[in-house]
Amino acid sequence: MKEALSVLCLVLLVSVLEAAVTKPKFGDFIGCLRYRTSPENPITDAISIADNTTAFLSSYVSYTKNKRFLSPNYKKLLAIVAAKHVSHVQATVVCAKSNGIQLRIRSGGHDYEGLSYMSSVPFVILDMYNLRSITVDVSSKKVWVQAGATLGELYTKVNDVSQTLAFPAGVCATVGAGGHISGGGYGNLMRKYGITVDHVIDAQIIDVNGKLLNRLLMGEDLFWAIRGGGGGSFGVILSWKINLVEVPKIVTVFKVNKTLEQGGTDVLYKWQLVASKFPESLFVRAMPQVANGTKRGERTIVVVFYAQFLGRTDELMAIMNQNWPELGLKHEDCQEMSWLNSTLFWADYPAGTPTSILLDRPSSPGDFFKSKSDYVKKPIPKEGLEKLWKTMLKFNNNIVWMQFNPYGGVMDRIPATATAFPHRKGNLFKIQYFTTWFNANATESSLSQMKELYEVAEPYVSSNPREAFFNYRDIDVGSNPSGETNVDEAKIYGSKYFLGNLKRLMDVKAKYDPENFFKNEQSIPPVRVM
């Protein structure tokens, strides 16, 4: 009993000491924010103190996309600063640094492991969603887009001035431009035009000293690092200047399902042989998922093939009949539409949904989920696919799917060192594994099932290292504690995300943030590599 009491007293003492350390520092932090901003752009309304009020909770959850991280860590989270002006971002960086408070930066809230709004040391969230301006210069085909703008807002703004210009980014309309682009975000124009970072020509970033830098001022090494190396290790991305790409007025899409009973495994095996060799104007995603079978209570796998072709149906049918007749594509499976409408098709909205839905910003999180990723260099044999199906069918009541996203085209021609994003030539496709559940009690079993699926895939994917996609954040590939960055551990996750580019990223980090202020559980360590 005495031992238990002494342990309890010790825990309480530690809590009191932690509070004593944090509270005065927090007061200094708030004072510093006010001192460093002007009355013309007051910061007071942008600050939400972390208390258990409805107003604060609503500010926290509106950009919390994964229900696994729905509850704020009130012991550690001190405040949210929802910056409304550049000076607010600058002040938050300087004041957090000078008071020893960690900073987490959130643009759209889509970090799969919640690292943009969670920490186990005292921290502040810098929310970027108010900084969402988009300026399109249609004559030069260039755009300045702020970090807090969503992809849906970007696509809409571009479409307002031109129906034949687009940007090769992702299909989720609510993703924030800041994190999506800095992590090497991609979409269905990847085979024709590469990925987001291949079209960034300038950027604005707030550095560790609170200075606003553009490409000229930051220098080419930092500009290289933030294009695919994740902005969160190097500073706060304020905005990107991007080149737009040309698309035809009409594109063609299709969605075709093949169950196992309809030969789905054979059709998918052939997809692996042809998808990366199709003309680069054709992108066909394969999506194996668990579905209900024909008999009551029976479950099966259906492979859904989604496609986008930068051209008309007749030309697409000719390509498919020649290269992949096994799919059995029919003329009536194809739909012709504008590129903007194709973004609704990819997001699985029903036909006829108005494009204004691309501007929606949901104010509450979706479901509980876990994602993982892999890169595939040679076709997975049919027996390998069947092992994956067997494992997917073990998931309890979860929604579970994989996405196979084809490479080839221009991705084979852009050097791995052109930007910090390294996954280029030599890949047939990238896999995203994804499972969703609806009850917190199912979290442990769901995470365990996902690990099993990932283990079953191991013989068929890249190795040494087993590569991973940074924007499909996965804490299982290696991580550090919130408040420190162990270099050996960082090399484990860093080599999977960044391959041979990790050394240069560490050099850049050492040059621009030597004290490692910008850090999270999977950040780049500031180490000069000899």
Short mmCIF file of C-alpha atoms in Angstrom, two decimals:
data_model
loop_
_atom_site.label_atom_id
_atom_site.label_comp_id
_atom_site.label_asym_id
_atom_site.label_seq_id
_atom_site.Cartn_x
_atom_site.Cartn_y
_atom_site.Cartn_z
CA MET A 1 0.00 0.00 0.00
CA LYS A 2 2.81 2.38 0.99
CA GLU A 3 4.61 1.60 -2.28
CA ALA A 4 1.46 2.34 -4.29
CA LEU A 5 0.97 5.65 -2.47
CA SER A 6 4.57 6.69 -3.03
CA VAL A 7 4.26 5.87 -6.77
CA LEU A 8 1.03 7.90 -6.94
CA CYS A 9 2.70 10.84 -5.16
CA LEU A 10 5.61 10.64 -7.59
CA VAL A 11 3.26 10.68 -10.59
CA LEU A 12 1.38 13.68 -9.15
CA LEU A 13 4.66 15.48 -8.43
CA VAL A 14 5.85 14.92 -12.02
CA SER A 15 2.49 16.24 -13.32
CA VAL A 16 2.73 19.32 -11.10
CA LEU A 17 6.33 19.94 -12.16
CA GLU A 18 5.39 19.54 -15.83
CA ALA A 19 2.54 22.00 -15.41
CA ALA A 20 4.84 24.39 -13.54
CA VAL A 21 7.36 24.24 -16.39
CA THR A 22 4.73 24.62 -19.12
CA LYS A 23 2.32 27.23 -17.74
CA PRO A 24 4.73 30.21 -17.33
CA LYS A 25 6.32 29.37 -20.68
CA PHE A 26 2.85 29.32 -22.21
CA GLY A 27 2.06 32.75 -20.77
CA ASP A 28 5.32 34.02 -22.25
CA PHE A 29 4.39 32.39 -25.57
CA ILE A 30 1.02 34.20 -25.72
CA GLY A 31 2.68 37.50 -24.74
CA CYS A 32 5.30 36.97 -27.41
CA LEU A 33 2.62 36.37 -30.09
CA ARG A 34 0.92 39.66 -29.25
CA TYR A 35 4.22 41.53 -29.17
CA ARG A 36 5.30 40.18 -32.55
CA THR A 37 2.07 40.95 -34.44
CA SER A 38 0.60 44.33 -35.34
CA PRO A 39 -2.78 45.89 -34.41
CA GLU A 40 -3.58 45.98 -38.16
CA ASN A 41 -3.44 42.16 -38.21
CA PRO A 42 -4.33 41.20 -34.61
CA ILE A 43 -3.60 37.60 -33.64
CA THR A 44 -5.95 37.40 -30.62
CA ASP A 45 -8.89 36.00 -32.61
CA ALA A 46 -6.63 33.38 -34.19
CA ILE A 47 -5.66 31.81 -30.85
CA SER A 48 -7.74 29.02 -29.25
CA ILE A 49 -6.48 28.07 -25.80
CA ALA A 50 -6.63 24.30 -25.20
CA ASP A 51 -9.50 23.97 -22.76
CA ASN A 52 -12.29 21.45 -22.67
CA THR A 53 -14.83 23.80 -24.27
CA THR A 54 -17.05 23.12 -27.26
CA ALA A 55 -15.44 26.00 -29.15
CA PHE A 56 -11.93 24.61 -28.73
CA LEU A 57 -12.97 21.04 -29.48
CA SER A 58 -14.69 22.16 -32.67
CA SER A 59 -11.50 23.97 -33.74
CA TYR A 60 -9.47 20.81 -33.08
CA VAL A 61 -11.74 18.22 -34.73
CA SER A 62 -12.69 20.20 -37.85
CA TYR A 63 -9.31 19.30 -39.39
CA THR A 64 -8.85 15.94 -37.65
CA LYS A 65 -9.47 13.44 -40.44
CA ASN A 66 -8.75 10.19 -38.57
CA LYS A 67 -11.05 9.27 -35.67
CA ARG A 68 -8.19 7.40 -34.02
CA PHE A 69 -6.85 10.82 -32.98
CA LEU A 70 -10.14 12.51 -32.17
CA SER A 71 -9.37 13.33 -28.52
CA PRO A 72 -6.93 16.19 -27.93
CA ASN A 73 -4.06 15.49 -25.55
CA TYR A 74 -4.98 18.26 -23.10
CA LYS A 75 -1.93 17.52 -20.96
CA LYS A 76 0.35 18.50 -23.84
CA LEU A 77 -1.64 20.59 -26.35
CA LEU A 78 -1.47 24.23 -25.22
CA ALA A 79 -3.25 26.08 -28.01
CA ILE A 80 -4.21 26.19 -31.68
CA VAL A 81 -3.14 29.22 -33.69
CA ALA A 82 -5.30 29.41 -36.83
CA ALA A 83 -3.13 31.94 -38.65
CA LYS A 84 -4.98 34.61 -40.65
CA HIS A 85 -1.91 36.52 -41.83
CA VAL A 86 1.71 35.73 -42.72
CA SER A 87 2.84 37.60 -39.60
CA HIS A 88 0.86 35.15 -37.45
CA VAL A 89 2.85 32.25 -38.89
CA GLN A 90 6.13 34.09 -38.35
CA ALA A 91 5.24 34.99 -34.76
CA THR A 92 4.10 31.44 -33.93
CA VAL A 93 7.40 29.97 -35.14
CA VAL A 94 9.58 32.50 -33.30
CA CYS A 95 7.56 32.43 -30.07
CA ALA A 96 7.27 28.63 -29.93
CA LYS A 97 11.00 28.27 -30.51
CA SER A 98 12.03 30.87 -27.95
CA ASN A 99 9.79 29.30 -25.29
CA GLY A 100 10.75 25.68 -25.91
CA ILE A 101 7.29 24.70 -27.15
CA GLN A 102 6.99 22.22 -29.99
CA LEU A 103 5.13 23.21 -33.16
CA ARG A 104 2.90 20.97 -35.26
CA ILE A 105 1.75 22.35 -38.64
CA ARG A 106 -1.62 21.37 -40.13
CA SER A 107 -2.92 22.43 -43.54
CA GLY A 108 -5.69 19.95 -44.41
CA GLY A 109 -5.40 17.53 -41.48
CA HIS A 110 -4.86 14.48 -43.68
CA ASP A 111 -1.70 13.20 -41.96
CA TYR A 112 -2.61 9.50 -41.71
CA GLU A 113 -0.97 9.13 -38.28
CA GLY A 114 -2.10 12.50 -36.93
CA LEU A 115 1.45 13.84 -36.61
CA SER A 116 0.34 17.30 -37.78
CA TYR A 117 -1.82 17.72 -34.68
CA MET A 118 -0.57 15.20 -32.04
CA SER A 119 2.51 15.15 -29.78
CA SER A 120 3.52 13.76 -26.41
CA VAL A 121 5.51 16.88 -25.40
CA PRO A 122 4.06 20.39 -24.79
CA PHE A 123 3.06 21.74 -28.21
CA VAL A 124 1.00 24.18 -30.23
CA ILE A 125 -0.86 23.46 -33.48
CA LEU A 126 -0.35 26.00 -36.25
CA ASP A 127 -3.47 25.67 -38.44
CA MET A 128 -3.08 26.96 -41.99
CA TYR A 129 -6.67 26.61 -43.24
CA ASN A 130 -7.38 30.36 -43.25
CA LEU A 131 -4.45 30.97 -45.60
CA ARG A 132 -6.15 29.61 -48.72
CA SER A 133 -5.78 32.21 -51.47
CA ILE A 134 -5.35 30.98 -55.06
CA THR A 135 -4.14 33.30 -57.83
CA VAL A 136 -4.33 31.95 -61.39
CA ASP A 137 -2.42 33.56 -64.26
CA VAL A 138 -4.01 31.85 -67.24
CA SER A 139 -1.72 33.47 -69.85
CA SER A 140 1.43 31.99 -68.27
CA LYS A 141 -0.40 28.84 -67.03
CA LYS A 142 0.90 29.46 -63.49
CA VAL A 143 -0.78 29.59 -60.07
CA TRP A 144 0.19 30.76 -56.59
CA VAL A 145 -1.69 28.55 -54.10
CA GLN A 146 -1.48 28.95 -50.33
CA ALA A 147 -0.91 25.96 -48.05
CA GLY A 148 -4.40 26.01 -46.53
CA ALA A 149 -6.24 25.80 -49.87
CA THR A 150 -7.70 22.39 -50.69
CA LEU A 151 -7.23 20.50 -53.94
CA GLY A 152 -10.95 20.92 -54.64
CA GLU A 153 -10.61 24.69 -54.35
CA LEU A 154 -7.54 24.67 -56.60
CA TYR A 155 -9.21 22.56 -59.30
CA THR A 156 -12.34 24.75 -59.21
CA LYS A 157 -10.41 28.02 -59.42
CA VAL A 158 -8.37 26.76 -62.38
CA ASN A 159 -11.51 25.49 -64.13
CA ASP A 160 -13.19 28.89 -63.69
CA VAL A 161 -10.63 30.41 -66.08
CA SER A 162 -9.79 27.43 -68.33
CA GLN A 163 -11.36 24.04 -69.02
CA THR A 164 -8.18 22.76 -70.67
CA LEU A 165 -5.74 23.36 -67.81
CA ALA A 166 -5.27 21.11 -64.78
CA PHE A 167 -2.78 20.24 -62.03
CA PRO A 168 -1.43 16.68 -61.54
CA ALA A 169 -2.43 16.27 -57.89
CA GLY A 170 -4.60 13.85 -55.92
CA VAL A 171 -8.25 12.81 -56.13
CA CYS A 172 -9.27 13.69 -52.55
CA ALA A 173 -10.74 17.20 -52.76
CA THR A 174 -10.32 18.07 -49.06
CA VAL A 175 -6.55 17.51 -48.92
CA GLY A 176 -4.55 20.67 -48.12
CA ALA A 177 -2.06 21.93 -50.71
CA GLY A 178 0.68 22.51 -48.11
CA GLY A 179 1.24 18.93 -47.01
CA HIS A 180 0.06 17.21 -50.19
CA ILE A 181 2.61 18.91 -52.41
CA SER A 182 5.52 18.89 -49.94
CA GLY A 183 5.18 15.11 -49.52
CA GLY A 184 5.15 14.37 -53.26
CA GLY A 185 1.39 14.03 -53.74
CA TYR A 186 0.26 12.42 -57.00
CA GLY A 187 -2.89 11.72 -58.99
CA ASN A 188 -4.20 10.16 -62.17
CA LEU A 189 -2.16 12.48 -64.43
CA MET A 190 1.05 10.94 -63.02
CA ARG A 191 1.95 8.83 -66.05
CA LYS A 192 1.53 11.79 -68.41
CA TYR A 193 2.90 14.64 -66.30
CA GLY A 194 4.62 13.23 -63.21
CA ILE A 195 3.59 14.37 -59.73
CA THR A 196 2.89 17.65 -57.92
CA VAL A 197 6.51 18.48 -57.04
CA ASP A 198 7.58 18.17 -60.68
CA HIS A 199 5.55 21.32 -61.40
CA VAL A 200 6.55 23.53 -58.46
CA ILE A 201 8.60 26.51 -59.70
CA ASP A 202 8.68 28.68 -56.57
CA ALA A 203 7.57 28.57 -52.95
CA GLN A 204 7.24 30.72 -49.86
CA ILE A 205 8.40 29.24 -46.59
CA ILE A 206 8.78 30.59 -43.05
CA ASP A 207 12.14 29.38 -41.76
CA VAL A 208 13.24 28.57 -38.21
CA ASN A 209 14.06 32.25 -37.58
CA GLY A 210 10.63 33.42 -38.70
CA LYS A 211 11.93 34.79 -42.00
CA LEU A 212 9.78 34.65 -45.15
CA LEU A 213 11.84 33.11 -47.95
CA ASN A 214 11.09 32.50 -51.61
CA ARG A 215 13.08 30.26 -53.97
CA LEU A 216 15.71 32.92 -54.60
CA LEU A 217 16.23 33.66 -50.90
CA MET A 218 16.07 30.07 -49.63
CA GLY A 219 18.51 28.69 -52.20
CA GLU A 220 18.27 25.64 -54.44
CA ASP A 221 19.13 23.03 -51.80
CA LEU A 222 16.21 23.97 -49.51
CA PHE A 223 13.93 24.37 -52.54
CA TRP A 224 14.92 20.84 -53.60
CA ALA A 225 14.25 19.42 -50.11
CA ILE A 226 10.73 20.80 -49.67
CA ARG A 227 9.64 19.25 -52.97
CA GLY A 228 8.99 15.70 -51.75
CA GLY A 229 10.95 15.72 -48.48
CA GLY A 230 7.97 16.97 -46.49
CA GLY A 231 7.81 20.64 -45.54
CA GLY A 232 7.41 19.94 -41.82
CA SER A 233 11.10 19.17 -41.26
CA PHE A 234 12.38 22.42 -42.77
CA GLY A 235 9.90 25.20 -42.05
CA VAL A 236 6.29 26.22 -42.59
CA ILE A 237 5.17 26.13 -46.23
CA LEU A 238 3.14 29.25 -46.85
CA SER A 239 2.47 28.90 -50.59
CA TRP A 240 3.51 27.20 -53.81
CA LYS A 241 3.90 28.57 -57.31
CA ILE A 242 2.96 25.82 -59.73
CA ASN A 243 2.85 25.23 -63.47
CA LEU A 244 -0.45 23.99 -64.84
CA VAL A 245 -0.64 21.23 -67.47
CA GLU A 246 -2.83 20.85 -70.53
CA VAL A 247 -5.76 18.45 -70.71
CA PRO A 248 -8.31 18.00 -73.51
CA LYS A 249 -11.80 19.54 -73.15
CA ILE A 250 -13.20 16.01 -72.96
CA VAL A 251 -11.62 13.06 -71.14
CA THR A 252 -12.94 9.50 -70.96
CA VAL A 253 -13.36 7.49 -67.76
CA PHE A 254 -14.59 4.01 -66.92
CA LYS A 255 -15.18 1.84 -63.87
CA VAL A 256 -15.38 -1.92 -64.38
CA ASN A 257 -15.78 -4.56 -61.64
CA LYS A 258 -14.41 -8.10 -61.76
CA THR A 259 -15.18 -10.52 -58.94
CA LEU A 260 -13.03 -13.58 -58.30
CA GLU A 261 -15.81 -15.66 -59.84
CA GLN A 262 -15.54 -13.53 -63.00
CA GLY A 263 -11.80 -14.18 -63.24
CA GLY A 264 -10.75 -11.05 -61.31
CA THR A 265 -7.38 -12.55 -60.33
CA ASP A 266 -6.45 -13.37 -63.94
CA VAL A 267 -7.56 -9.94 -65.19
CA LEU A 268 -5.52 -8.24 -62.44
CA TYR A 269 -2.48 -10.37 -63.21
CA LYS A 270 -2.62 -9.20 -66.83
CA TRP A 271 -3.12 -5.59 -65.61
CA GLN A 272 0.29 -5.85 -63.91
CA LEU A 273 1.88 -6.67 -67.28
CA VAL A 274 0.24 -3.86 -69.27
CA ALA A 275 -0.74 -0.94 -66.98
CA SER A 276 2.74 0.62 -66.83
CA LYS A 277 3.19 0.19 -70.61
CA PHE A 278 -0.07 1.78 -71.78
CA PRO A 279 0.20 5.13 -73.62
CA GLU A 280 0.98 7.71 -70.93
CA SER A 281 -2.36 9.46 -71.52
CA LEU A 282 -4.08 6.38 -69.99
CA PHE A 283 -4.11 5.74 -66.23
CA VAL A 284 -5.88 2.60 -64.95
CA ARG A 285 -6.03 2.06 -61.20
CA ALA A 286 -6.87 -1.43 -59.88
CA MET A 287 -8.64 -1.62 -56.53
CA PRO A 288 -9.14 -5.05 -54.95
CA GLN A 289 -11.67 -4.86 -52.11
CA VAL A 290 -13.81 -7.09 -49.91
CA ALA A 291 -17.42 -7.23 -51.07
CA ASN A 292 -20.57 -9.27 -50.42
CA GLY A 293 -20.80 -12.50 -52.41
CA THR A 294 -23.81 -13.83 -54.30
CA LYS A 295 -25.03 -15.90 -51.33
CA ARG A 296 -26.27 -14.39 -48.07
CA GLY A 297 -23.42 -13.88 -45.57
CA GLU A 298 -20.76 -14.77 -48.16
CA ARG A 299 -17.84 -12.44 -48.79
CA THR A 300 -15.60 -12.26 -51.82
CA ILE A 301 -13.03 -10.01 -53.46
CA VAL A 302 -14.00 -7.69 -56.28
CA VAL A 303 -11.32 -5.88 -58.27
CA VAL A 304 -12.56 -2.46 -59.40
CA PHE A 305 -10.70 -0.94 -62.35
CA TYR A 306 -10.92 2.87 -62.57
CA ALA A 307 -9.50 4.57 -65.64
CA GLN A 308 -8.92 7.99 -67.09
CA PHE A 309 -7.92 8.60 -70.68
CA LEU A 310 -6.94 12.01 -72.07
CA GLY A 311 -8.96 11.48 -75.24
CA ARG A 312 -12.25 10.08 -76.59
CA THR A 313 -13.93 6.71 -76.16
CA ASP A 314 -13.20 5.28 -79.63
CA GLU A 315 -9.45 5.77 -79.25
CA LEU A 316 -9.55 4.28 -75.73
CA MET A 317 -11.51 1.22 -76.93
CA ALA A 318 -8.89 0.58 -79.63
CA ILE A 319 -6.05 0.70 -77.05
CA MET A 320 -7.91 -1.62 -74.66
CA ASN A 321 -8.93 -4.16 -77.30
CA GLN A 322 -5.37 -4.38 -78.55
CA ASN A 323 -3.54 -4.48 -75.20
CA TRP A 324 -5.97 -5.82 -72.60
CA PRO A 325 -8.98 -7.59 -74.12
CA GLU A 326 -9.26 -9.68 -70.91
CA LEU A 327 -11.03 -6.76 -69.18
CA GLY A 328 -13.88 -7.03 -71.69
CA LEU A 329 -14.40 -3.26 -71.80
CA LYS A 330 -17.57 -2.22 -73.62
CA HIS A 331 -18.32 1.10 -75.28
CA GLU A 332 -21.19 1.69 -72.81
CA ASP A 333 -18.80 1.33 -69.83
CA CYS A 334 -17.10 4.57 -70.90
CA GLN A 335 -18.21 8.08 -70.01
CA GLU A 336 -16.96 11.27 -71.62
CA MET A 337 -16.77 14.40 -69.46
CA SER A 338 -14.73 17.48 -68.59
CA TRP A 339 -11.56 17.08 -66.52
CA LEU A 340 -13.23 18.85 -63.57
CA ASN A 341 -16.16 16.41 -63.67
CA SER A 342 -13.68 13.52 -63.80
CA THR A 343 -12.46 14.57 -60.33
CA LEU A 344 -15.99 13.80 -59.04
CA PHE A 345 -15.94 10.42 -60.80
CA TRP A 346 -12.64 9.53 -59.08
CA ALA A 347 -14.06 10.55 -55.71
CA ASP A 348 -16.99 8.14 -56.28
CA TYR A 349 -19.67 10.84 -56.26
CA PRO A 350 -22.92 9.82 -58.00
CA ALA A 351 -23.40 11.00 -61.59
CA GLY A 352 -24.92 14.46 -61.68
CA THR A 353 -23.31 15.67 -58.43
CA PRO A 354 -22.63 19.43 -58.80
CA THR A 355 -18.94 20.38 -58.94
CA SER A 356 -19.58 22.84 -56.08
CA ILE A 357 -19.14 19.84 -53.76
CA LEU A 358 -15.40 20.20 -54.43
CA LEU A 359 -15.51 23.33 -52.26
CA ASP A 360 -16.98 21.56 -49.20
CA ARG A 361 -14.88 21.45 -46.05
CA PRO A 362 -16.27 18.78 -43.68
CA SER A 363 -16.30 19.99 -40.07
CA SER A 364 -16.14 16.55 -38.47
CA PRO A 365 -13.79 13.60 -38.94
CA GLY A 366 -14.50 10.53 -41.06
CA ASP A 367 -13.93 7.06 -39.63
CA PHE A 368 -11.17 5.21 -37.82
CA PHE A 369 -8.61 4.09 -40.39
CA LYS A 370 -5.12 2.74 -40.97
CA SER A 371 -3.10 2.88 -44.17
CA LYS A 372 0.21 1.41 -45.39
CA SER A 373 2.09 1.49 -48.69
CA ASP A 374 4.44 -0.53 -50.90
CA TYR A 375 6.19 -0.30 -54.26
CA VAL A 376 6.13 -3.26 -56.66
CA LYS A 377 8.99 -3.91 -59.11
CA LYS A 378 7.84 -7.19 -60.69
CA PRO A 379 4.41 -8.77 -61.16
CA ILE A 380 2.89 -10.45 -58.11
CA PRO A 381 2.25 -14.09 -59.07
CA LYS A 382 -1.33 -15.35 -59.02
CA GLU A 383 -0.66 -17.46 -55.92
CA GLY A 384 0.60 -14.28 -54.21
CA LEU A 385 -2.59 -12.42 -55.12
CA GLU A 386 -4.64 -15.33 -53.78
CA LYS A 387 -2.77 -15.16 -50.45
CA LEU A 388 -3.60 -11.46 -50.26
CA TRP A 389 -7.29 -12.18 -50.95
CA LYS A 390 -7.36 -14.84 -48.23
CA THR A 391 -5.87 -12.39 -45.73
CA MET A 392 -8.24 -9.56 -46.73
CA LEU A 393 -11.24 -11.86 -46.18
CA LYS A 394 -10.11 -12.41 -42.55
CA PHE A 395 -10.84 -8.77 -41.66
CA ASN A 396 -13.88 -8.71 -39.38
CA ASN A 397 -16.53 -6.15 -40.25
CA ASN A 398 -14.05 -3.65 -41.62
CA ILE A 399 -14.02 -2.05 -45.02
CA VAL A 400 -10.68 -3.13 -46.50
CA TRP A 401 -9.13 -2.39 -49.88
CA MET A 402 -5.89 -2.05 -51.76
CA GLN A 403 -5.14 0.40 -54.55
CA PHE A 404 -2.64 -0.50 -57.26
CA ASN A 405 -1.52 2.76 -58.92
CA PRO A 406 0.41 2.25 -62.17
CA TYR A 407 3.79 3.78 -62.91
CA GLY A 408 5.53 4.00 -66.30
CA GLY A 409 5.19 6.90 -68.71
CA VAL A 410 7.00 10.06 -67.65
CA MET A 411 7.67 8.63 -64.16
CA ASP A 412 10.33 6.42 -65.75
CA ARG A 413 12.07 9.44 -67.25
CA ILE A 414 12.34 11.81 -64.26
CA PRO A 415 15.58 11.15 -62.31
CA ALA A 416 15.20 9.96 -58.69
CA THR A 417 17.32 12.93 -57.58
CA ALA A 418 15.44 15.64 -59.53
CA THR A 419 13.38 16.38 -56.40
CA ALA A 420 13.44 14.87 -52.90
CA PHE A 421 10.71 12.41 -54.00
CA PRO A 422 12.75 9.34 -55.07
CA HIS A 423 10.28 6.65 -56.23
CA ARG A 424 10.66 6.83 -60.01
CA LYS A 425 11.97 4.37 -62.62
CA GLY A 426 11.76 0.64 -61.96
CA ASN A 427 8.33 0.58 -60.34
CA LEU A 428 5.40 -1.20 -61.94
CA PHE A 429 2.95 0.25 -59.42
CA LYS A 430 2.48 1.61 -55.93
CA ILE A 431 0.15 -0.10 -53.44
CA GLN A 432 -1.95 1.64 -50.83
CA TYR A 433 -3.47 -0.65 -48.19
CA PHE A 434 -6.44 0.81 -46.35
CA THR A 435 -8.89 -0.36 -43.70
CA THR A 436 -11.73 1.53 -42.04
CA TRP A 437 -13.68 0.62 -38.92
CA PHE A 438 -16.51 2.28 -37.03
CA ASN A 439 -15.97 1.46 -33.36
CA ALA A 440 -13.00 2.38 -31.17
CA ASN A 441 -13.11 -1.12 -29.64
CA ALA A 442 -12.08 -2.57 -33.02
CA THR A 443 -8.88 -0.48 -33.24
CA GLU A 444 -6.45 -3.03 -31.83
CA SER A 445 -7.69 -5.94 -33.94
CA SER A 446 -7.84 -3.77 -37.07
CA LEU A 447 -4.23 -2.59 -36.68
CA SER A 448 -3.15 -6.19 -36.10
CA GLN A 449 -4.98 -7.41 -39.23
CA MET A 450 -3.38 -4.64 -41.28
CA LYS A 451 0.08 -5.73 -40.08
CA GLU A 452 -0.73 -9.30 -41.14
CA LEU A 453 -1.78 -8.16 -44.64
CA TYR A 454 1.46 -6.16 -44.93
CA GLU A 455 3.50 -9.23 -43.85
CA VAL A 456 1.76 -11.46 -46.42
CA ALA A 457 2.70 -8.95 -49.15
CA GLU A 458 6.37 -8.82 -48.15
CA PRO A 459 7.77 -11.41 -50.62
CA TYR A 460 6.21 -9.60 -53.58
CA VAL A 461 7.26 -5.97 -53.01
CA SER A 462 10.44 -3.87 -52.92
CA SER A 463 13.08 -4.83 -50.36
CA ASN A 464 16.31 -3.47 -48.83
CA PRO A 465 14.72 -1.11 -48.08
CA ARG A 466 11.05 -1.94 -48.30
CA GLU A 467 10.00 1.38 -49.82
CA ALA A 468 7.11 3.46 -48.50
CA PHE A 469 5.26 6.59 -49.66
CA PHE A 470 5.70 9.53 -47.29
CA ASN A 471 2.17 10.90 -47.81
CA TYR A 472 0.71 7.53 -46.81
CA ARG A 473 2.26 8.09 -43.40
CA ASP A 474 2.83 4.84 -41.51
CA ILE A 475 4.29 4.92 -38.01
CA ASP A 476 5.10 1.17 -38.27
CA VAL A 477 8.00 1.76 -40.70
CA GLY A 478 9.98 3.39 -37.88
CA SER A 479 9.54 6.37 -35.58
CA ASN A 480 11.10 8.46 -32.85
CA PRO A 481 9.60 9.85 -29.63
CA SER A 482 7.88 13.24 -30.07
CA GLY A 483 10.64 15.27 -28.48
CA GLU A 484 13.85 13.77 -29.86
CA THR A 485 15.23 12.53 -33.16
CA ASN A 486 17.49 9.51 -32.87
CA VAL A 487 19.57 9.42 -36.06
CA ASP A 488 19.77 5.62 -36.33
CA GLU A 489 16.00 5.31 -36.03
CA ALA A 490 15.50 8.21 -38.47
CA LYS A 491 17.66 6.40 -41.02
CA ILE A 492 15.31 3.40 -40.81
CA TYR A 493 12.13 5.28 -41.76
CA GLY A 494 14.02 7.88 -43.79
CA SER A 495 15.61 5.30 -46.09
CA LYS A 496 12.15 3.79 -46.82
CA TYR A 497 10.54 7.13 -47.60
CA PHE A 498 13.46 8.88 -49.33
CA LEU A 499 15.90 6.12 -50.43
CA GLY A 500 19.20 7.61 -51.65
CA ASN A 501 17.93 11.18 -51.17
CA LEU A 502 17.99 10.86 -47.36
CA LYS A 503 21.65 11.92 -47.04
CA ARG A 504 21.09 15.15 -48.92
CA LEU A 505 17.91 15.83 -46.93
CA MET A 506 19.86 15.42 -43.67
CA ASP A 507 22.53 17.83 -44.95
CA VAL A 508 19.89 20.43 -45.85
CA LYS A 509 18.24 20.00 -42.45
CA ALA A 510 21.58 20.52 -40.67
CA LYS A 511 22.14 23.71 -42.64
CA TYR A 512 18.72 25.32 -42.17
CA ASP A 513 17.47 23.91 -38.85
CA PRO A 514 20.60 22.75 -36.98
CA GLU A 515 18.86 22.75 -33.57
CA ASN A 516 16.04 20.55 -34.90
CA PHE A 517 13.17 22.83 -33.96
CA PHE A 518 10.88 21.50 -36.72
CA LYS A 519 10.45 17.90 -35.69
CA ASN A 520 7.96 15.10 -35.32
CA GLU A 521 8.08 11.33 -34.93
CA GLN A 522 9.23 10.87 -38.54
CA SER A 523 11.16 14.07 -39.27
CA ILE A 524 14.56 14.42 -40.94
CA PRO A 525 17.49 14.62 -38.46
CA PRO A 526 19.98 17.52 -38.76
CA VAL A 527 23.12 15.53 -39.52
CA ARG A 528 26.00 16.46 -41.80
CA VAL A 529 26.84 13.33 -43.78
CA MET A 530 30.54 13.08 -44.55
#
